[in-house]
Coordinates of C-alpha atoms in Angstrom, one line a residue:
M1 CA 65.9 -66.5 -3.5
S2 CA 64.9 -70.2 -3.7
A3 CA 61.6 -71.4 -5.0
E4 CA 60.6 -72.3 -1.4
D5 CA 61.4 -68.8 -0.2
F6 CA 59.7 -67.2 -3.1
K7 CA 56.3 -68.9 -2.5
Y8 CA 56.2 -67.6 1.1
V9 CA 57.4 -64.1 0.1
E10 CA 54.8 -64.0 -2.7
K11 CA 51.8 -65.8 -1.1
G12 CA 52.5 -65.3 2.6
A13 CA 51.1 -67.9 5.0
Y14 CA 49.1 -69.6 2.3
H15 CA 48.7 -72.9 4.2
W16 CA 46.9 -71.0 6.9
S17 CA 44.5 -69.2 4.5
F18 CA 43.7 -72.6 2.9
T19 CA 43.1 -74.3 6.2
Y20 CA 41.5 -71.5 8.3
N21 CA 39.8 -69.5 5.6
T22 CA 37.4 -67.2 7.5
E23 CA 35.8 -65.9 4.3
L24 CA 34.5 -69.4 3.1
R25 CA 32.3 -69.7 6.2
R26 CA 32.6 -73.4 6.1
F27 CA 34.9 -76.1 7.3
D28 CA 37.2 -77.6 4.6
P29 CA 37.8 -81.2 5.8
R30 CA 40.4 -81.9 3.1
N31 CA 42.8 -79.2 4.2
H32 CA 42.4 -80.1 7.9
A33 CA 42.8 -83.8 7.1
R34 CA 46.2 -83.1 5.6
Y35 CA 47.3 -82.3 9.2
D36 CA 44.8 -84.2 11.4
V37 CA 45.2 -87.6 9.9
P38 CA 49.0 -88.0 10.7
L39 CA 48.4 -86.6 14.2
R40 CA 45.6 -89.2 14.8
L41 CA 47.8 -92.0 13.5
L42 CA 50.7 -91.0 15.7
R43 CA 48.4 -90.7 18.7
R44 CA 46.8 -94.2 17.9
H45 CA 50.3 -95.8 17.9
G46 CA 51.4 -94.3 21.2
A47 CA 53.2 -91.0 20.1
L48 CA 52.3 -87.5 21.2
R49 CA 52.5 -88.1 24.9
P50 CA 53.5 -85.1 27.0
H51 CA 57.0 -86.5 27.8
Q52 CA 57.8 -87.2 24.1
I53 CA 59.4 -84.8 21.7
G54 CA 58.8 -84.8 17.9
L55 CA 60.1 -83.2 14.8
E56 CA 58.1 -81.8 11.9
I57 CA 60.2 -81.8 8.7
G58 CA 59.1 -79.2 6.2
C59 CA 57.0 -77.2 8.7
G60 CA 56.6 -74.3 6.2
D61 CA 54.4 -71.6 7.6
G62 CA 53.5 -73.8 10.7
V63 CA 49.9 -75.1 10.4
M64 CA 50.9 -78.7 11.5
L65 CA 53.0 -77.3 14.3
Y66 CA 50.1 -75.2 15.5
K67 CA 47.7 -78.2 15.5
A68 CA 50.3 -80.4 17.3
M69 CA 51.1 -77.7 19.9
R70 CA 47.5 -76.8 20.4
G71 CA 47.0 -80.5 21.3
G72 CA 49.7 -80.3 24.0
T73 CA 52.5 -82.1 22.1
R74 CA 56.1 -81.0 22.1
V75 CA 57.4 -80.7 18.6
I76 CA 60.2 -78.9 16.8
G77 CA 59.6 -77.4 13.4
L78 CA 62.3 -77.6 10.7
D79 CA 62.3 -76.0 7.3
L80 CA 64.8 -74.9 4.7
S81 CA 62.9 -71.7 4.0
R82 CA 63.6 -68.8 6.4
P83 CA 60.5 -66.8 5.3
G84 CA 58.4 -69.9 6.0
L85 CA 59.9 -70.2 9.5
I86 CA 59.3 -66.5 10.2
L87 CA 55.6 -66.9 9.2
A88 CA 55.3 -70.1 11.3
R89 CA 56.8 -68.2 14.3
D90 CA 54.5 -65.2 13.9
E91 CA 51.3 -67.2 13.1
I92 CA 51.7 -69.6 16.0
K93 CA 52.7 -66.9 18.5
R94 CA 49.6 -64.8 17.5
R95 CA 47.3 -67.8 18.0
L96 CA 48.9 -69.6 21.0
G97 CA 50.8 -66.7 22.7
R98 CA 54.1 -68.6 22.6
Q99 CA 56.7 -69.2 20.0
P100 CA 57.3 -72.7 18.5
P101 CA 60.7 -74.2 18.7
L102 CA 62.1 -73.9 15.1
L103 CA 65.2 -75.0 13.3
H104 CA 66.5 -73.8 9.9
G105 CA 68.0 -76.7 8.1
S106 CA 67.9 -79.4 5.4
C107 CA 66.0 -82.7 5.7
Y108 CA 69.2 -84.3 4.3
E109 CA 71.3 -83.2 7.3
L110 CA 69.0 -82.8 10.3
P111 CA 70.6 -80.6 13.0
L112 CA 69.7 -83.1 15.7
A113 CA 71.5 -85.8 17.6
T114 CA 71.1 -89.4 16.8
A115 CA 68.1 -91.0 18.5
S116 CA 66.9 -87.7 19.8
V117 CA 63.2 -87.6 18.9
D118 CA 60.2 -89.9 19.6
Y119 CA 58.4 -89.2 16.4
V120 CA 58.8 -87.4 13.0
I121 CA 56.0 -85.9 10.9
S122 CA 56.5 -84.8 7.3
V123 CA 53.5 -83.5 5.4
E124 CA 53.8 -83.4 1.7
V125 CA 57.6 -83.2 1.5
I126 CA 58.8 -86.5 0.1
E127 CA 57.4 -85.8 -3.4
H128 CA 59.7 -82.7 -3.7
L129 CA 62.9 -84.6 -2.9
P130 CA 65.5 -85.9 -5.4
A131 CA 67.3 -87.9 -2.8
V132 CA 64.5 -89.8 -1.0
D133 CA 66.7 -92.5 0.6
R134 CA 69.0 -89.8 2.1
Y135 CA 66.0 -88.1 3.6
L136 CA 64.7 -91.4 5.0
R137 CA 68.1 -92.4 6.5
E138 CA 68.2 -89.1 8.3
I139 CA 64.8 -89.6 9.8
R140 CA 65.8 -93.1 10.9
R141 CA 69.0 -91.7 12.4
V142 CA 67.2 -89.1 14.6
L143 CA 64.3 -91.4 15.7
R144 CA 64.7 -93.2 19.1
P145 CA 64.3 -96.9 19.1
G146 CA 60.6 -97.6 18.7
G147 CA 60.0 -94.1 17.3
L148 CA 57.3 -93.4 14.8
F149 CA 57.3 -91.6 11.4
A150 CA 54.1 -90.3 9.8
L151 CA 54.1 -88.7 6.4
T152 CA 51.6 -87.6 3.8
T153 CA 52.1 -87.3 0.1
P154 CA 49.7 -86.9 -2.8
H155 CA 48.7 -90.2 -4.5
R156 CA 50.1 -90.5 -8.0
L157 CA 47.5 -90.1 -10.6
P158 CA 46.9 -93.1 -13.0
S159 CA 48.2 -91.0 -15.9
G160 CA 51.5 -90.5 -14.1
I161 CA 51.4 -86.8 -14.7
P162 CA 52.6 -84.9 -11.6
Q163 CA 49.9 -83.0 -9.8
D164 CA 52.4 -80.2 -9.2
P165 CA 55.3 -79.0 -11.4
F166 CA 57.6 -78.9 -8.4
H167 CA 57.1 -82.6 -7.5
V168 CA 60.1 -84.7 -8.3
R169 CA 58.3 -88.0 -7.8
E170 CA 54.7 -89.0 -6.8
F171 CA 54.0 -92.4 -5.4
D172 CA 51.1 -94.8 -5.3
G173 CA 50.6 -96.7 -2.0
S174 CA 52.7 -99.8 -2.9
E175 CA 55.6 -97.7 -4.2
L176 CA 55.6 -95.7 -1.1
R177 CA 55.6 -98.8 1.2
E178 CA 58.5 -100.3 -0.9
C179 CA 60.4 -97.0 -0.5
L180 CA 59.9 -97.0 3.3
R181 CA 60.5 -100.7 4.1
P182 CA 64.3 -100.6 3.9
H183 CA 64.4 -97.8 6.5
F184 CA 61.7 -98.7 9.0
G185 CA 60.7 -102.0 10.6
Q186 CA 57.0 -101.7 10.2
V187 CA 55.2 -99.8 7.5
F188 CA 51.4 -99.3 7.8

C-alpha cells in the first residue's frame, strides 16, 4: 500500500472533515480558500463555462471536485490513490446525487488526449513531486490552446524547513513563477 493509499485508508475522507466540519460550528475560511481561490481565479480568467471541460489533478477524496461540480462546471478528477477516488465518488454522490467522472492515473502520464481540456486545477500537489517539469509538460500537453492552469501550494517558510515531511520541494512565489514560465505563456 502506498503512502497516498494509507492516508485515505487510515484517515478516511479527511479533507471533507477539515473543510466541512459540522462539530466546529463555525466556518473555516482557510480550508475553504484552498479550493475557492483557484475556482475564483479560473472563473475570472474565463474558465468554468458550461461548455468547457476541466481536469483536477490530485483530486484525492473529492472536495475540489464537489465545489466545482456544485457550481455547474464539468470537471474530471484524477488521482493515483484508488481509496481516495472511492471516497471522492461516495462523498460527491451522497451530496450531489450523481457520481463525478474519475480517472485513476499518474500526473506524469495523464490518460487524456493532447489538447483535450480547457483548464486544469491542481491543489497542493506540486510540492509532493520529484519530477515537476514532467508534471508541468503533461499539463501543457492536455490543455487546449488558450487553456488555463490553476494551482495552489504551501509557501515555503523562511527557514526552508518543509511544512510536511512528505513534501519534496516547497516554493516561494518567485521560484514557483520561474518553474512555471518555461511551460506556460503567462504566469500570474
